[in-house]
């Protein structure tokens, strides 16, 4: 038996792509077995992707104090279709911004809460260019959420 971790991301910049790579690296840690990691761009991810997932990690830039339009589109698309079937879904979140990421974090956690999802880890907020600590925090985020759904045995 295996589990599926879905990474839904909007990574338009080298900085956001770097953070996604760190999340993927954490989720693929050799100590985590039996978890398939599937990454989908926010504009390509579907309700079917979410319904097939045992956990999800969302990634977004902070755009003018809010999540990206692409991630908002994904969440709008799946909200009513998946809300009942994904209650309790473990999730994680990373946000990258030039300075303030709080509005973007709040906007995503509000929607996740309305869907009844459960935070598997605290959101990772990165302001400015990603440094070693930011990459390590994103690796840990990916590992923690993947480990949350790792099959026993």
Short mmCIF file of C-alpha atoms in Angstrom, two decimals:
data_model
loop_
_atom_site.label_atom_id
_atom_site.label_comp_id
_atom_site.label_asym_id
_atom_site.label_seq_id
_atom_site.Cartn_x
_atom_site.Cartn_y
_atom_site.Cartn_z
CA UNK A 1 0.00 0.00 0.00
CA UNK A 2 1.28 3.46 -0.81
CA UNK A 3 0.21 6.99 -0.06
CA UNK A 4 0.19 9.99 -2.35
CA UNK A 5 1.49 13.45 -1.47
CA UNK A 6 0.30 16.16 -3.83
CA UNK A 7 2.41 19.32 -4.21
CA UNK A 8 0.32 22.15 -5.68
CA UNK A 9 2.49 25.12 -6.47
CA UNK A 10 2.82 28.37 -8.32
CA UNK A 11 6.52 28.85 -8.98
CA UNK A 12 7.00 31.73 -11.42
CA UNK A 13 10.40 32.80 -10.10
CA UNK A 14 13.74 31.11 -9.44
CA UNK A 15 13.21 31.69 -5.70
CA UNK A 16 9.85 29.90 -5.62
CA UNK A 17 11.20 27.08 -7.81
CA UNK A 18 14.10 26.70 -5.38
CA UNK A 19 11.70 26.33 -2.45
CA UNK A 20 9.60 23.78 -4.34
CA UNK A 21 12.76 21.76 -5.04
CA UNK A 22 13.54 21.77 -1.32
CA UNK A 23 10.02 20.55 -0.44
CA UNK A 24 10.34 17.77 -3.03
CA UNK A 25 13.74 16.77 -1.66
CA UNK A 26 12.32 16.52 1.84
CA UNK A 27 9.34 14.48 0.70
CA UNK A 28 11.72 12.12 -1.14
CA UNK A 29 13.94 11.55 1.91
CA UNK A 30 15.17 7.92 1.82
CA UNK A 31 13.76 7.32 5.30
CA UNK A 32 10.26 8.01 3.98
CA UNK A 33 8.96 4.98 2.13
CA UNK A 34 5.69 4.17 0.45
CA UNK A 35 4.83 7.77 -0.44
CA UNK A 36 4.43 8.79 -4.07
CA UNK A 37 5.13 12.49 -4.57
CA UNK A 38 3.14 14.17 -7.35
CA UNK A 39 3.76 17.82 -8.21
CA UNK A 40 1.23 19.86 -10.16
CA UNK A 41 1.35 23.49 -11.16
CA UNK A 42 -1.58 25.29 -9.56
CA UNK A 43 -3.14 26.10 -12.94
CA UNK A 44 -2.94 22.43 -14.00
CA UNK A 45 -3.96 20.73 -10.75
CA UNK A 46 -7.49 19.36 -10.67
CA UNK A 47 -10.09 18.12 -8.24
CA UNK A 48 -9.16 14.58 -9.31
CA UNK A 49 -5.56 15.22 -8.27
CA UNK A 50 -6.71 16.39 -4.85
CA UNK A 51 -9.17 13.55 -4.35
CA UNK A 52 -6.41 11.03 -5.12
CA UNK A 53 -4.08 12.58 -2.52
CA UNK A 54 -3.56 11.51 1.07
CA UNK A 55 -1.94 14.88 1.89
CA UNK A 56 -1.15 18.12 0.11
CA UNK A 57 1.54 20.78 0.29
CA UNK A 58 0.63 24.16 -1.17
CA UNK A 59 3.27 26.63 -2.36
CA UNK A 60 2.76 30.22 -3.43
CA UNK A 61 4.42 33.57 -3.78
CA UNK A 62 2.92 36.41 -1.75
CA UNK A 63 1.42 38.77 -4.31
CA UNK A 64 0.36 42.16 -2.96
CA UNK A 65 -0.41 40.63 0.43
CA UNK A 66 -2.32 37.60 -0.91
CA UNK A 67 -1.75 34.13 -2.32
CA UNK A 68 -1.05 33.94 -6.04
CA UNK A 69 -3.99 34.09 -8.41
CA UNK A 70 -2.99 30.65 -9.70
CA UNK A 71 -3.26 29.04 -6.26
CA UNK A 72 -6.52 30.92 -5.61
CA UNK A 73 -7.86 29.52 -8.89
CA UNK A 74 -6.97 25.97 -7.81
CA UNK A 75 -8.61 26.41 -4.41
CA UNK A 76 -11.72 27.97 -5.98
CA UNK A 77 -11.91 25.08 -8.43
CA UNK A 78 -11.76 22.36 -5.75
CA UNK A 79 -13.56 24.03 -2.84
CA UNK A 80 -17.11 22.81 -3.39
CA UNK A 81 -16.17 19.72 -5.37
CA UNK A 82 -13.78 18.30 -2.77
CA UNK A 83 -14.61 19.89 0.58
CA UNK A 84 -16.72 17.02 1.96
CA UNK A 85 -14.34 14.32 0.70
CA UNK A 86 -11.12 15.93 1.92
CA UNK A 87 -12.07 16.88 5.50
CA UNK A 88 -9.15 16.06 7.77
CA UNK A 89 -6.65 16.05 4.89
CA UNK A 90 -3.15 16.77 6.23
CA UNK A 91 -1.62 19.79 4.55
CA UNK A 92 1.45 21.97 4.57
CA UNK A 93 2.15 25.43 3.17
CA UNK A 94 5.13 27.47 2.08
CA UNK A 95 4.97 31.11 1.04
CA UNK A 96 7.68 33.28 -0.50
CA UNK A 97 7.54 37.05 -0.61
CA UNK A 98 9.75 40.06 -0.99
CA UNK A 99 9.01 41.21 2.54
CA UNK A 100 5.64 40.43 4.13
CA UNK A 101 4.09 37.00 3.70
CA UNK A 102 1.47 37.18 6.46
CA UNK A 103 -1.50 38.08 4.23
CA UNK A 104 -0.77 35.28 1.79
CA UNK A 105 -0.34 32.79 4.63
CA UNK A 106 -3.58 33.92 6.26
CA UNK A 107 -5.50 33.67 2.97
CA UNK A 108 -4.40 30.08 2.35
CA UNK A 109 -4.86 28.89 5.94
CA UNK A 110 -8.36 30.40 5.96
CA UNK A 111 -9.39 28.38 2.92
CA UNK A 112 -7.70 25.23 4.25
CA UNK A 113 -9.56 25.68 7.53
CA UNK A 114 -12.86 26.14 5.72
CA UNK A 115 -12.19 22.87 3.89
CA UNK A 116 -11.53 21.12 7.19
CA UNK A 117 -7.92 20.32 6.41
CA UNK A 118 -5.45 19.69 9.24
CA UNK A 119 -2.07 21.41 9.33
CA UNK A 120 0.63 18.73 9.50
CA UNK A 121 3.27 21.41 10.13
CA UNK A 122 3.48 25.14 10.67
CA UNK A 123 3.55 27.22 7.47
CA UNK A 124 7.01 28.10 6.17
CA UNK A 125 7.23 31.80 5.38
CA UNK A 126 10.27 33.04 3.45
CA UNK A 127 10.89 36.76 2.93
CA UNK A 128 13.60 37.82 0.52
CA UNK A 129 16.03 35.54 -1.29
CA UNK A 130 15.88 31.95 0.01
CA UNK A 131 18.89 31.12 2.18
CA UNK A 132 20.08 27.84 3.66
CA UNK A 133 17.66 28.13 6.58
CA UNK A 134 14.70 28.68 4.24
CA UNK A 135 15.68 25.70 2.09
CA UNK A 136 16.10 23.55 5.21
CA UNK A 137 12.68 24.62 6.51
CA UNK A 138 11.08 23.68 3.18
CA UNK A 139 12.90 20.31 3.14
CA UNK A 140 11.59 19.67 6.64
CA UNK A 141 8.07 20.69 5.58
CA UNK A 142 8.10 18.19 2.72
CA UNK A 143 9.49 15.45 4.96
CA UNK A 144 7.03 16.05 7.79
CA UNK A 145 3.96 16.04 5.55
CA UNK A 146 5.18 12.95 3.67
CA UNK A 147 5.96 11.15 6.93
CA UNK A 148 2.47 12.00 8.16
CA UNK A 149 0.95 9.76 5.49
CA UNK A 150 3.74 7.15 5.26
CA UNK A 151 2.19 3.68 5.48
CA UNK A 152 3.11 1.70 8.57
CA UNK A 153 5.02 -1.47 8.27
#
